Amino acid sequence: AKMFWGLFNFRLKLPTWFEFADRQSILTYQGRYAIGLMCEIFHIGAGDEVLVPAYNCGAEIEPFLWAGAKVVLYRVDRKANIDLEDIFRRITPATRVVYITHFFGWPQQINGLAEWCQARGIYLVEDCALCLFSLGTDKTIGRMGDAAIYSFAKSLPVPDGGALVLTRG
């Protein structure tokens, strides 16, 4: 796998709307491959648990399964809001990632969750596939977690393209 990802380890000039001064952006073939790359970088694998929303398209689940991680689903309500209490109930000592999806470009309220995860050494990952040009009212979409995943084909008229955006360090 490392050799596969190494083939794509080159730098392209990103458009100004996609620049993050405090983050590193890595372009990928699709958003799901950004998740796969993130699993490799964060050493997610067998024995690790990843919490993901029960409302999903499946493309974001596959890379965690490819890595050998156990996927644990948490509740999302009818308004597409994550259920923080359900997330906290499902966290175990094996939990390494809490995966949050900003559905339809609307921000999830994750400020407290980000601090909580950071204090416990759990990665918080933001799925921004449906909010490429969205920042939210407090301009935090894609900026609260340890990583953010983008899928350009869900926002732009292109056949593919994705990105992994990592917190520096």
CSV table of C-alpha atoms in Angstrom, one decimal:
chain,number,residue,atom,x,y,z
A,1,ALA,CA,0.0,0.0,0.0
A,2,LYS,CA,2.8,2.4,0.8
A,3,MET,CA,4.2,2.0,-2.7
A,4,PHE,CA,0.8,2.7,-4.2
A,5,TRP,CA,0.3,5.9,-2.2
A,6,GLY,CA,3.9,6.9,-2.9
A,7,LEU,CA,3.1,7.1,-6.6
A,8,PHE,CA,0.8,10.1,-5.9
A,9,ASN,CA,3.3,11.9,-3.6
A,10,PHE,CA,3.8,15.0,-5.7
A,11,ARG,CA,2.9,18.6,-5.3
A,12,LEU,CA,0.4,20.6,-7.4
A,13,LYS,CA,-0.4,24.2,-6.9
A,14,LEU,CA,-3.8,24.3,-5.3
A,15,PRO,CA,-6.4,27.0,-6.2
A,16,THR,CA,-6.5,29.9,-3.7
A,17,TRP,CA,-10.0,28.9,-2.5
A,18,PHE,CA,-8.6,25.5,-1.3
A,19,GLU,CA,-5.5,26.8,0.5
A,20,PHE,CA,-5.2,26.3,4.3
A,21,ALA,CA,-2.4,28.2,5.9
A,22,ASP,CA,-2.3,25.9,8.9
A,23,ARG,CA,-3.0,22.6,7.0
A,24,GLN,CA,-1.4,20.3,4.5
A,25,SER,CA,-3.5,19.4,1.4
A,26,ILE,CA,-3.0,16.2,-0.6
A,27,LEU,CA,-4.9,15.7,-3.8
A,28,THR,CA,-6.3,12.2,-4.5
A,29,TYR,CA,-8.1,10.4,-7.2
A,30,GLN,CA,-11.4,10.3,-5.2
A,31,GLY,CA,-12.5,11.1,-1.7
A,32,ARG,CA,-12.5,7.4,-0.7
A,33,TYR,CA,-8.8,7.2,-1.5
A,34,ALA,CA,-8.2,10.3,0.7
A,35,ILE,CA,-9.7,8.3,3.5
A,36,GLY,CA,-7.5,5.3,2.7
A,37,LEU,CA,-4.4,7.5,2.7
A,38,MET,CA,-5.5,9.0,6.0
A,39,CYS,CA,-5.8,5.4,7.5
A,40,GLU,CA,-2.2,4.8,6.4
A,41,ILE,CA,-0.9,8.1,7.8
A,42,PHE,CA,-2.8,7.6,11.2
A,43,HIS,CA,-1.9,3.9,11.3
A,44,ILE,CA,-5.6,2.8,11.4
A,45,GLY,CA,-5.9,-1.0,11.0
A,46,ALA,CA,-6.9,-4.3,12.6
A,47,GLY,CA,-8.1,-3.9,16.2
A,48,ASP,CA,-9.1,-0.3,15.7
A,49,GLU,CA,-12.6,1.0,15.8
A,50,VAL,CA,-14.0,3.9,13.7
A,51,LEU,CA,-17.3,5.6,14.5
A,52,VAL,CA,-19.2,6.7,11.4
A,53,PRO,CA,-22.7,8.0,10.9
A,54,ALA,CA,-25.3,5.4,10.2
A,55,TYR,CA,-26.6,7.7,7.3
A,56,ASN,CA,-23.8,7.3,4.7
A,57,CYS,CA,-23.3,6.4,1.1
A,58,GLY,CA,-20.9,3.5,1.7
A,59,ALA,CA,-18.0,5.0,-0.1
A,60,GLU,CA,-16.6,6.4,3.1
A,61,ILE,CA,-16.9,3.1,4.9
A,62,GLU,CA,-14.9,1.0,2.4
A,63,PRO,CA,-11.5,2.5,3.1
A,64,PHE,CA,-11.8,1.7,6.8
A,65,LEU,CA,-12.7,-1.9,6.0
A,66,TRP,CA,-9.8,-2.1,3.5
A,67,ALA,CA,-7.5,-1.0,6.4
A,68,GLY,CA,-8.9,-3.8,8.6
A,69,ALA,CA,-10.7,-1.5,11.1
A,70,LYS,CA,-14.1,-2.2,12.7
A,71,VAL,CA,-16.7,0.3,11.6
A,72,VAL,CA,-19.2,1.2,14.3
A,73,LEU,CA,-22.3,3.2,13.3
A,74,TYR,CA,-23.8,6.0,15.3
A,75,ARG,CA,-27.2,7.6,15.1
A,76,VAL,CA,-28.1,10.6,12.9
A,77,ASP,CA,-31.5,12.2,13.4
A,78,ARG,CA,-34.1,13.1,10.7
A,79,LYS,CA,-32.6,16.6,10.3
A,80,ALA,CA,-29.1,15.0,9.6
A,81,ASN,CA,-27.7,16.1,12.9
A,82,ILE,CA,-25.3,13.8,14.6
A,83,ASP,CA,-26.3,12.3,18.0
A,84,LEU,CA,-23.4,13.3,20.3
A,85,GLU,CA,-24.8,11.2,23.2
A,86,ASP,CA,-24.9,8.1,20.9
A,87,ILE,CA,-21.3,8.8,19.8
A,88,PHE,CA,-20.1,9.0,23.4
A,89,ARG,CA,-22.0,5.8,24.3
A,90,ARG,CA,-20.3,3.9,21.5
A,91,ILE,CA,-16.7,5.0,22.2
A,92,THR,CA,-14.5,2.2,23.6
A,93,PRO,CA,-10.8,1.9,24.3
A,94,ALA,CA,-10.4,0.6,20.7
A,95,THR,CA,-11.9,3.8,19.2
A,96,ARG,CA,-9.3,5.6,17.1
A,97,VAL,CA,-11.5,7.8,14.8
A,98,VAL,CA,-14.7,9.7,15.1
A,99,TYR,CA,-15.9,10.4,11.5
A,100,ILE,CA,-18.3,13.3,11.1
A,101,THR,CA,-20.2,14.2,7.9
A,102,HIS,CA,-21.3,17.7,7.2
A,103,PHE,CA,-24.4,16.7,5.3
A,104,PHE,CA,-25.5,18.8,2.4
A,105,GLY,CA,-23.0,21.6,3.2
A,106,TRP,CA,-24.5,22.3,6.7
A,107,PRO,CA,-22.0,22.3,9.6
A,108,GLN,CA,-22.3,19.8,12.4
A,109,GLN,CA,-21.9,21.3,15.8
A,110,ILE,CA,-18.5,19.7,16.8
A,111,ASN,CA,-16.6,22.3,18.7
A,112,GLY,CA,-17.0,20.4,22.0
A,113,LEU,CA,-16.5,17.1,20.4
A,114,ALA,CA,-13.2,18.2,18.8
A,115,GLU,CA,-11.8,19.2,22.2
A,116,TRP,CA,-13.1,16.0,23.8
A,117,CYS,CA,-11.5,13.8,21.1
A,118,GLN,CA,-8.2,15.7,21.3
A,119,ALA,CA,-8.0,15.2,25.1
A,120,ARG,CA,-8.4,11.5,24.6
A,121,GLY,CA,-6.1,11.0,21.6
A,122,ILE,CA,-9.0,10.1,19.2
A,123,TYR,CA,-8.8,11.5,15.7
A,124,LEU,CA,-11.7,13.6,14.6
A,125,VAL,CA,-12.2,13.5,10.8
A,126,GLU,CA,-14.6,15.7,8.9
A,127,ASP,CA,-16.3,14.5,5.8
A,128,CYS,CA,-16.6,17.7,3.6
A,129,ALA,CA,-17.6,15.9,0.4
A,130,LEU,CA,-20.9,17.8,0.2
A,131,CYS,CA,-19.5,21.2,1.3
A,132,LEU,CA,-16.6,22.1,-0.9
A,133,PHE,CA,-17.4,25.8,-0.9
A,134,SER,CA,-19.1,25.9,2.5
A,135,LEU,CA,-17.5,27.2,5.6
A,136,GLY,CA,-20.5,27.5,7.9
A,137,THR,CA,-21.5,30.6,9.8
A,138,ASP,CA,-18.5,30.3,12.2
A,139,LYS,CA,-16.2,29.3,9.3
A,140,THR,CA,-15.2,26.0,10.9
A,141,ILE,CA,-16.2,23.4,8.3
A,142,GLY,CA,-13.1,21.3,7.5
A,143,ARG,CA,-11.1,23.1,10.2
A,144,MET,CA,-12.1,21.5,13.5
A,145,GLY,CA,-10.8,18.0,13.0
A,146,ASP,CA,-7.4,16.4,12.6
A,147,ALA,CA,-8.3,15.7,9.0
A,148,ALA,CA,-10.9,16.7,6.4
A,149,ILE,CA,-11.9,14.7,3.4
A,150,TYR,CA,-13.2,16.3,0.1
A,151,SER,CA,-14.7,14.7,-3.0
A,152,PHE,CA,-14.7,17.2,-5.8
A,153,ALA,CA,-17.2,15.2,-8.0
A,154,LYS,CA,-19.9,15.9,-5.4
A,155,SER,CA,-19.6,19.6,-5.9
A,156,LEU,CA,-18.0,20.2,-9.3
A,157,PRO,CA,-18.8,18.9,-12.8
A,158,VAL,CA,-15.8,16.6,-12.8
A,159,PRO,CA,-15.6,12.8,-13.0
A,160,ASP,CA,-13.3,12.4,-10.0
A,161,GLY,CA,-11.0,14.2,-7.7
A,162,GLY,CA,-10.6,14.4,-3.9
A,163,ALA,CA,-8.4,15.7,-1.2
A,164,LEU,CA,-7.1,14.9,2.2
A,165,VAL,CA,-6.5,18.0,4.3
A,166,LEU,CA,-4.4,17.4,7.5
A,167,THR,CA,-3.6,19.5,10.5
A,168,ARG,CA,0.1,20.3,10.3
A,169,GLY,CA,2.1,18.2,12.7
